[in-house]
mmCIF file with all atom_site columns, C-alpha atoms in Angstrom:
data_model
loop_
_atom_site.group_PDB
_atom_site.id
_atom_site.type_symbol
_atom_site.label_atom_id
_atom_site.label_alt_id
_atom_site.label_comp_id
_atom_site.label_asym_id
_atom_site.label_entity_id
_atom_site.label_seq_id
_atom_site.pdbx_PDB_ins_code
_atom_site.Cartn_x
_atom_site.Cartn_y
_atom_site.Cartn_z
_atom_site.occupancy
_atom_site.B_iso_or_equiv
_atom_site.pdbx_formal_charge
_atom_site.auth_seq_id
_atom_site.auth_comp_id
_atom_site.auth_asym_id
_atom_site.auth_atom_id
_atom_site.pdbx_PDB_model_num
ATOM 1   C CA . MET J 1 1   ? 0.984   4.253   20.809  1.00 0.00 ? 1   MET J CA 1
ATOM 2   C CA . CYS J 1 2   ? 2.129   7.881   20.869  1.00 0.00 ? 2   CYS J CA 1
ATOM 3   C CA . ARG J 1 3   ? 1.348   8.126   24.578  1.00 0.00 ? 3   ARG J CA 1
ATOM 4   C CA . ALA J 1 4   ? 3.384   4.990   25.334  1.00 0.00 ? 4   ALA J CA 1
ATOM 5   C CA . LEU J 1 5   ? 6.351   6.286   23.340  1.00 0.00 ? 5   LEU J CA 1
ATOM 6   C CA . HIS J 1 6   ? 6.146   9.703   24.996  1.00 0.00 ? 6   HIS J CA 1
ATOM 7   C CA . ASP J 1 7   ? 5.879   8.206   28.482  1.00 0.00 ? 7   ASP J CA 1
ATOM 8   C CA . GLY J 1 8   ? 8.859   5.973   27.695  1.00 0.00 ? 8   GLY J CA 1
ATOM 9   C CA . GLY J 1 9   ? 11.027  9.007   26.942  1.00 0.00 ? 9   GLY J CA 1
ATOM 10  C CA . TYR J 1 10  ? 10.941  8.775   23.146  1.00 0.00 ? 10  TYR J CA 1
ATOM 11  C CA . VAL J 1 11  ? 10.298  11.418  20.528  1.00 0.00 ? 11  VAL J CA 1
ATOM 12  C CA . PHE J 1 12  ? 8.305   10.127  17.596  1.00 0.00 ? 12  PHE J CA 1
ATOM 13  C CA . GLY J 1 13  ? 6.758   10.980  14.291  1.00 0.00 ? 13  GLY J CA 1
ATOM 14  C CA . ALA J 1 14  ? 5.242   9.341   11.274  1.00 0.00 ? 14  ALA J CA 1
ATOM 15  C CA . VAL J 1 15  ? 5.799   9.247   7.560   1.00 0.00 ? 15  VAL J CA 1
ATOM 16  C CA . GLU J 1 16  ? 3.603   7.816   4.857   1.00 0.00 ? 16  GLU J CA 1
ATOM 17  C CA . ALA J 1 17  ? 5.351   6.229   1.902   1.00 0.00 ? 17  ALA J CA 1
ATOM 18  C CA . ASP J 1 18  ? 3.281   5.337   -1.133  1.00 0.00 ? 18  ASP J CA 1
ATOM 19  C CA . ALA J 1 19  ? 4.616   2.722   -3.553  1.00 0.00 ? 19  ALA J CA 1
ATOM 20  C CA . ALA J 1 20  ? 3.345   5.009   -6.340  1.00 0.00 ? 20  ALA J CA 1
ATOM 21  C CA . LEU J 1 21  ? 6.508   7.039   -5.840  1.00 0.00 ? 21  LEU J CA 1
ATOM 22  C CA . TRP J 1 22  ? 8.498   4.066   -7.169  1.00 0.00 ? 22  TRP J CA 1
ATOM 23  C CA . LEU J 1 23  ? 5.999   1.718   -8.891  1.00 0.00 ? 23  LEU J CA 1
ATOM 24  C CA . PRO J 1 24  ? 2.890   2.144   -11.040 1.00 0.00 ? 24  PRO J CA 1
ATOM 25  C CA . GLN J 1 25  ? 0.528   1.248   -8.195  1.00 0.00 ? 25  GLN J CA 1
ATOM 26  C CA . SER J 1 26  ? -0.611  3.040   -5.078  1.00 0.00 ? 26  SER J CA 1
ATOM 27  C CA . ARG J 1 27  ? 0.016   1.295   -1.750  1.00 0.00 ? 27  ARG J CA 1
ATOM 28  C CA . PRO J 1 28  ? 0.370   3.878   1.013   1.00 0.00 ? 28  PRO J CA 1
ATOM 29  C CA . ARG J 1 29  ? 2.100   2.610   4.138   1.00 0.00 ? 29  ARG J CA 1
ATOM 30  C CA . LEU J 1 30  ? 2.441   4.309   7.510   1.00 0.00 ? 30  LEU J CA 1
ATOM 31  C CA . PHE J 1 31  ? 5.749   4.180   9.365   1.00 0.00 ? 31  PHE J CA 1
ATOM 32  C CA . LEU J 1 32  ? 5.878   5.338   12.970  1.00 0.00 ? 32  LEU J CA 1
ATOM 33  C CA . ILE J 1 33  ? 9.467   6.215   13.860  1.00 0.00 ? 33  ILE J CA 1
ATOM 34  C CA . ALA J 1 34  ? 10.689  6.780   17.402  1.00 0.00 ? 34  ALA J CA 1
ATOM 35  C CA . SER J 1 35  ? 14.050  7.687   18.883  1.00 0.00 ? 35  SER J CA 1
ATOM 36  C CA . ARG J 1 36  ? 15.574  8.778   22.125  1.00 0.00 ? 36  ARG J CA 1
ATOM 37  C CA . PRO J 1 37  ? 16.393  12.505  22.073  1.00 0.00 ? 37  PRO J CA 1
ATOM 38  C CA . PRO J 1 38  ? 18.320  14.380  20.867  1.00 0.00 ? 38  PRO J CA 1
ATOM 39  C CA . VAL J 1 39  ? 17.332  13.870  17.233  1.00 0.00 ? 39  VAL J CA 1
ATOM 40  C CA . ALA J 1 40  ? 19.208  15.120  14.196  1.00 0.00 ? 40  ALA J CA 1
ATOM 41  C CA . GLY J 1 41  ? 17.494  15.520  10.840  1.00 0.00 ? 41  GLY J CA 1
ATOM 42  C CA . ALA J 1 42  ? 14.147  16.686  12.116  1.00 0.00 ? 42  ALA J CA 1
ATOM 43  C CA . GLY J 1 43  ? 12.045  19.455  10.657  1.00 0.00 ? 43  GLY J CA 1
ATOM 44  C CA . GLU J 1 44  ? 9.334   19.856  8.080   1.00 0.00 ? 44  GLU J CA 1
ATOM 45  C CA . GLY J 1 45  ? 10.122  17.308  5.408   1.00 0.00 ? 45  GLY J CA 1
ATOM 46  C CA . ALA J 1 46  ? 9.229   16.578  1.824   1.00 0.00 ? 46  ALA J CA 1
ATOM 47  C CA . ASP J 1 47  ? 5.517   16.676  1.050   1.00 0.00 ? 47  ASP J CA 1
ATOM 48  C CA . PRO J 1 48  ? 5.280   13.096  -0.266  1.00 0.00 ? 48  PRO J CA 1
ATOM 49  C CA . PHE J 1 49  ? 5.947   11.723  3.214   1.00 0.00 ? 49  PHE J CA 1
ATOM 50  C CA . HIS J 1 50  ? 3.800   14.047  5.334   1.00 0.00 ? 50  HIS J CA 1
ATOM 51  C CA . SER J 1 51  ? 0.398   13.382  3.829   1.00 0.00 ? 51  SER J CA 1
ATOM 52  C CA . PRO J 1 52  ? -2.802  15.125  4.880   1.00 0.00 ? 52  PRO J CA 1
ATOM 53  C CA . ARG J 1 53  ? -3.574  12.022  6.996   1.00 0.00 ? 53  ARG J CA 1
ATOM 54  C CA . ILE J 1 54  ? -0.276  12.383  8.873   1.00 0.00 ? 54  ILE J CA 1
ATOM 55  C CA . ARG J 1 55  ? -0.882  16.105  9.401   1.00 0.00 ? 55  ARG J CA 1
ATOM 56  C CA . ALA J 1 56  ? -4.441  15.432  10.620  1.00 0.00 ? 56  ALA J CA 1
ATOM 57  C CA . ALA J 1 57  ? -3.204  12.780  13.062  1.00 0.00 ? 57  ALA J CA 1
ATOM 58  C CA . HIS J 1 58  ? -0.613  15.216  14.410  1.00 0.00 ? 58  HIS J CA 1
ATOM 59  C CA . GLY J 1 59  ? -3.266  17.919  14.706  1.00 0.00 ? 59  GLY J CA 1
ATOM 60  C CA . ALA J 1 60  ? -5.479  15.620  16.772  1.00 0.00 ? 60  ALA J CA 1
ATOM 61  C CA . LEU J 1 61  ? -2.785  14.887  19.367  1.00 0.00 ? 61  LEU J CA 1
ATOM 62  C CA . PRO J 1 62  ? -2.921  16.514  22.808  1.00 0.00 ? 62  PRO J CA 1
ATOM 63  C CA . ASP J 1 63  ? -0.430  19.357  23.247  1.00 0.00 ? 63  ASP J CA 1
ATOM 64  C CA . ASP J 1 64  ? 1.976   17.342  25.408  1.00 0.00 ? 64  ASP J CA 1
ATOM 65  C CA . LEU J 1 65  ? 2.247   14.690  22.675  1.00 0.00 ? 65  LEU J CA 1
ATOM 66  C CA . LYS J 1 66  ? 2.605   17.294  19.940  1.00 0.00 ? 66  LYS J CA 1
ATOM 67  C CA . ALA J 1 67  ? 5.666   18.531  21.832  1.00 0.00 ? 67  ALA J CA 1
ATOM 68  C CA . GLY J 1 68  ? 7.237   15.079  21.398  1.00 0.00 ? 68  GLY J CA 1
ATOM 69  C CA . TRP J 1 69  ? 6.411   14.857  17.688  1.00 0.00 ? 69  TRP J CA 1
ATOM 70  C CA . VAL J 1 70  ? 9.270   14.900  15.177  1.00 0.00 ? 70  VAL J CA 1
ATOM 71  C CA . TRP J 1 71  ? 8.707   15.819  11.544  1.00 0.00 ? 71  TRP J CA 1
ATOM 72  C CA . TRP J 1 72  ? 11.206  13.405  10.020  1.00 0.00 ? 72  TRP J CA 1
ATOM 73  C CA . ARG J 1 73  ? 12.905  15.037  7.057   1.00 0.00 ? 73  ARG J CA 1
ATOM 74  C CA . LEU J 1 74  ? 13.289  12.694  4.101   1.00 0.00 ? 74  LEU J CA 1
ATOM 75  C CA . SER J 1 75  ? 14.406  13.512  0.591   1.00 0.00 ? 75  SER J CA 1
ATOM 76  C CA . ALA J 1 76  ? 11.784  12.958  -2.055  1.00 0.00 ? 76  ALA J CA 1
ATOM 77  C CA . PRO J 1 77  ? 12.712  10.112  -4.391  1.00 0.00 ? 77  PRO J CA 1
ATOM 78  C CA . PRO J 1 78  ? 13.168  10.801  -8.096  1.00 0.00 ? 78  PRO J CA 1
ATOM 79  C CA . ARG J 1 79  ? 9.932   10.404  -10.020 1.00 0.00 ? 79  ARG J CA 1
ATOM 80  C CA . ARG J 1 80  ? 9.454   7.043   -11.665 1.00 0.00 ? 80  ARG J CA 1
ATOM 81  C CA . ASN J 1 81  ? 9.631   7.064   -15.435 1.00 0.00 ? 81  ASN J CA 1
ATOM 82  C CA . THR J 1 82  ? 7.652   3.953   -16.302 1.00 0.00 ? 82  THR J CA 1
ATOM 83  C CA . ASP J 1 83  ? 4.013   3.010   -16.288 1.00 0.00 ? 83  ASP J CA 1
ATOM 84  C CA . LEU J 1 84  ? 2.462   -0.386  -15.674 1.00 0.00 ? 84  LEU J CA 1
ATOM 85  C CA . ALA J 1 85  ? 2.418   -1.330  -19.354 1.00 0.00 ? 85  ALA J CA 1
ATOM 86  C CA . ALA J 1 86  ? 6.199   -0.880  -19.519 1.00 0.00 ? 86  ALA J CA 1
ATOM 87  C CA . LEU J 1 87  ? 6.640   -3.478  -16.753 1.00 0.00 ? 87  LEU J CA 1
ATOM 88  C CA . LEU J 1 88  ? 4.303   -6.147  -18.110 1.00 0.00 ? 88  LEU J CA 1
ATOM 89  C CA . GLN J 1 89  ? 5.146   -8.798  -20.658 1.00 0.00 ? 89  GLN J CA 1
ATOM 90  C CA . PRO J 1 90  ? 3.064   -8.777  -23.833 1.00 0.00 ? 90  PRO J CA 1
ATOM 91  C CA . ASP J 1 91  ? 0.229   -11.335 -23.761 1.00 0.00 ? 91  ASP J CA 1
ATOM 92  C CA . ASP J 1 92  ? 1.784   -13.395 -26.558 1.00 0.00 ? 92  ASP J CA 1
ATOM 93  C CA . ALA J 1 93  ? 5.023   -13.785 -24.536 1.00 0.00 ? 93  ALA J CA 1
ATOM 94  C CA . VAL J 1 94  ? 3.272   -15.310 -21.514 1.00 0.00 ? 94  VAL J CA 1
ATOM 95  C CA . ALA J 1 95  ? 2.677   -19.036 -21.046 1.00 0.00 ? 95  ALA J CA 1
ATOM 96  C CA . TRP J 1 96  ? -0.956  -18.967 -19.913 1.00 0.00 ? 96  TRP J CA 1
ATOM 97  C CA . LEU J 1 97  ? -2.570  -21.812 -18.002 1.00 0.00 ? 97  LEU J CA 1
ATOM 98  C CA . ASP J 1 98  ? -4.869  -24.112 -19.918 1.00 0.00 ? 98  ASP J CA 1
ATOM 99  C CA . GLU J 1 99  ? -8.593  -23.907 -19.074 1.00 0.00 ? 99  GLU J CA 1
ATOM 100 C CA . ASP J 1 100 ? -8.561  -27.016 -16.824 1.00 0.00 ? 100 ASP J CA 1
ATOM 101 C CA . LYS J 1 101 ? -5.598  -25.840 -14.726 1.00 0.00 ? 101 LYS J CA 1
ATOM 102 C CA . ALA J 1 102 ? -7.065  -22.320 -14.433 1.00 0.00 ? 102 ALA J CA 1
ATOM 103 C CA . ALA J 1 103 ? -10.440 -23.734 -13.344 1.00 0.00 ? 103 ALA J CA 1
ATOM 104 C CA . ALA J 1 104 ? -8.742  -26.009 -10.774 1.00 0.00 ? 104 ALA J CA 1
ATOM 105 C CA . LEU J 1 105 ? -6.912  -23.044 -9.249  1.00 0.00 ? 105 LEU J CA 1
ATOM 106 C CA . LEU J 1 106 ? -10.018 -20.854 -9.239  1.00 0.00 ? 106 LEU J CA 1
ATOM 107 C CA . ASN J 1 107 ? -11.917 -23.639 -7.471  1.00 0.00 ? 107 ASN J CA 1
ATOM 108 C CA . LEU J 1 108 ? -9.507  -23.210 -4.548  1.00 0.00 ? 108 LEU J CA 1
ATOM 109 C CA . LEU J 1 109 ? -10.959 -19.754 -3.895  1.00 0.00 ? 109 LEU J CA 1
ATOM 110 C CA . SER J 1 110 ? -13.611 -19.239 -1.263  1.00 0.00 ? 110 SER J CA 1
ATOM 111 C CA . PRO J 1 111 ? -17.141 -18.923 -2.705  1.00 0.00 ? 111 PRO J CA 1
ATOM 112 C CA . LEU J 1 112 ? -17.130 -15.179 -2.060  1.00 0.00 ? 112 LEU J CA 1
ATOM 113 C CA . HIS J 1 113 ? -13.898 -14.606 -3.957  1.00 0.00 ? 113 HIS J CA 1
ATOM 114 C CA . ARG J 1 114 ? -14.817 -17.117 -6.654  1.00 0.00 ? 114 ARG J CA 1
ATOM 115 C CA . ALA J 1 115 ? -18.019 -15.136 -7.347  1.00 0.00 ? 115 ALA J CA 1
ATOM 116 C CA . GLY J 1 116 ? -15.858 -12.205 -8.419  1.00 0.00 ? 116 GLY J CA 1
ATOM 117 C CA . TRP J 1 117 ? -14.298 -14.413 -11.089 1.00 0.00 ? 117 TRP J CA 1
ATOM 118 C CA . THR J 1 118 ? -17.597 -15.776 -12.376 1.00 0.00 ? 118 THR J CA 1
ATOM 119 C CA . GLN J 1 119 ? -19.242 -12.400 -12.916 1.00 0.00 ? 119 GLN J CA 1
ATOM 120 C CA . PRO J 1 120 ? -18.590 -10.309 -16.034 1.00 0.00 ? 120 PRO J CA 1
ATOM 121 C CA . ARG J 1 121 ? -15.813 -7.817  -15.413 1.00 0.00 ? 121 ARG J CA 1
ATOM 122 C CA . PRO J 1 122 ? -15.880 -4.300  -16.901 1.00 0.00 ? 122 PRO J CA 1
ATOM 123 C CA . LEU J 1 123 ? -13.047 -3.504  -19.276 1.00 0.00 ? 123 LEU J CA 1
ATOM 124 C CA . ALA J 1 124 ? -11.329 -0.129  -19.649 1.00 0.00 ? 124 ALA J CA 1
ATOM 125 C CA . SER J 1 125 ? -13.202 0.314   -22.937 1.00 0.00 ? 125 SER J CA 1
ATOM 126 C CA . GLY J 1 126 ? -16.531 0.160   -21.093 1.00 0.00 ? 126 GLY J CA 1
ATOM 127 C CA . ALA J 1 127 ? -17.402 -3.278  -22.491 1.00 0.00 ? 127 ALA J CA 1
ATOM 128 C CA . SER J 1 128 ? -17.641 -6.366  -20.318 1.00 0.00 ? 128 SER J CA 1
ATOM 129 C CA . ALA J 1 129 ? -15.247 -9.269  -20.368 1.00 0.00 ? 129 ALA J CA 1
ATOM 130 C CA . PRO J 1 130 ? -16.936 -12.663 -20.392 1.00 0.00 ? 130 PRO J CA 1
ATOM 131 C CA . PRO J 1 131 ? -17.062 -14.376 -17.016 1.00 0.00 ? 131 PRO J CA 1
ATOM 132 C CA . THR J 1 132 ? -14.438 -16.966 -16.217 1.00 0.00 ? 132 THR J CA 1
ATOM 133 C CA . ALA J 1 133 ? -16.039 -20.378 -16.036 1.00 0.00 ? 133 ALA J CA 1
ATOM 134 C CA . VAL J 1 134 ? -15.527 -22.113 -12.714 1.00 0.00 ? 134 VAL J CA 1
ATOM 135 C CA . SER J 1 135 ? -17.372 -25.329 -12.085 1.00 0.00 ? 135 SER J CA 1
ATOM 136 C CA . GLY J 1 136 ? -17.743 -27.489 -9.038  1.00 0.00 ? 136 GLY J CA 1
ATOM 137 C CA . SER J 1 137 ? -16.543 -26.621 -5.594  1.00 0.00 ? 137 SER J CA 1
ATOM 138 C CA . ARG J 1 138 ? -13.371 -26.970 -3.651  1.00 0.00 ? 138 ARG J CA 1
ATOM 139 C CA . THR J 1 139 ? -12.723 -30.466 -2.427  1.00 0.00 ? 139 THR J CA 1
ATOM 140 C CA . MET J 1 140 ? -10.086 -31.557 0.042   1.00 0.00 ? 140 MET J CA 1
#
């Protein structure tokens, strides 16, 4: 991809944004950004967006492609101030599915994924949660 962008007259670079900067879960995503020169706003940017993976990818490029690389400068977002528990509703405030409806939905899963729901699951405390009962198989 970098070679095609370079040969097409573009300068390019990458940033990695992780949802953990905004939400209580980690979902890193790579964004390859290209532009025709000249480029304003380039230079070493904030650490959260130039991860070790981005730096390693840049380091592995041939010299002619490194010359076309742009370190996009982005401002780091403010740190989030909530954790997952602050975003979730308490269990007693949720309208849970009854056992029959839950089993019907779980039966829609492929056998491989259903097996994960029928095996005991470890809890944070180290104990095991009982398996979720799923009977029968998916029918069309």
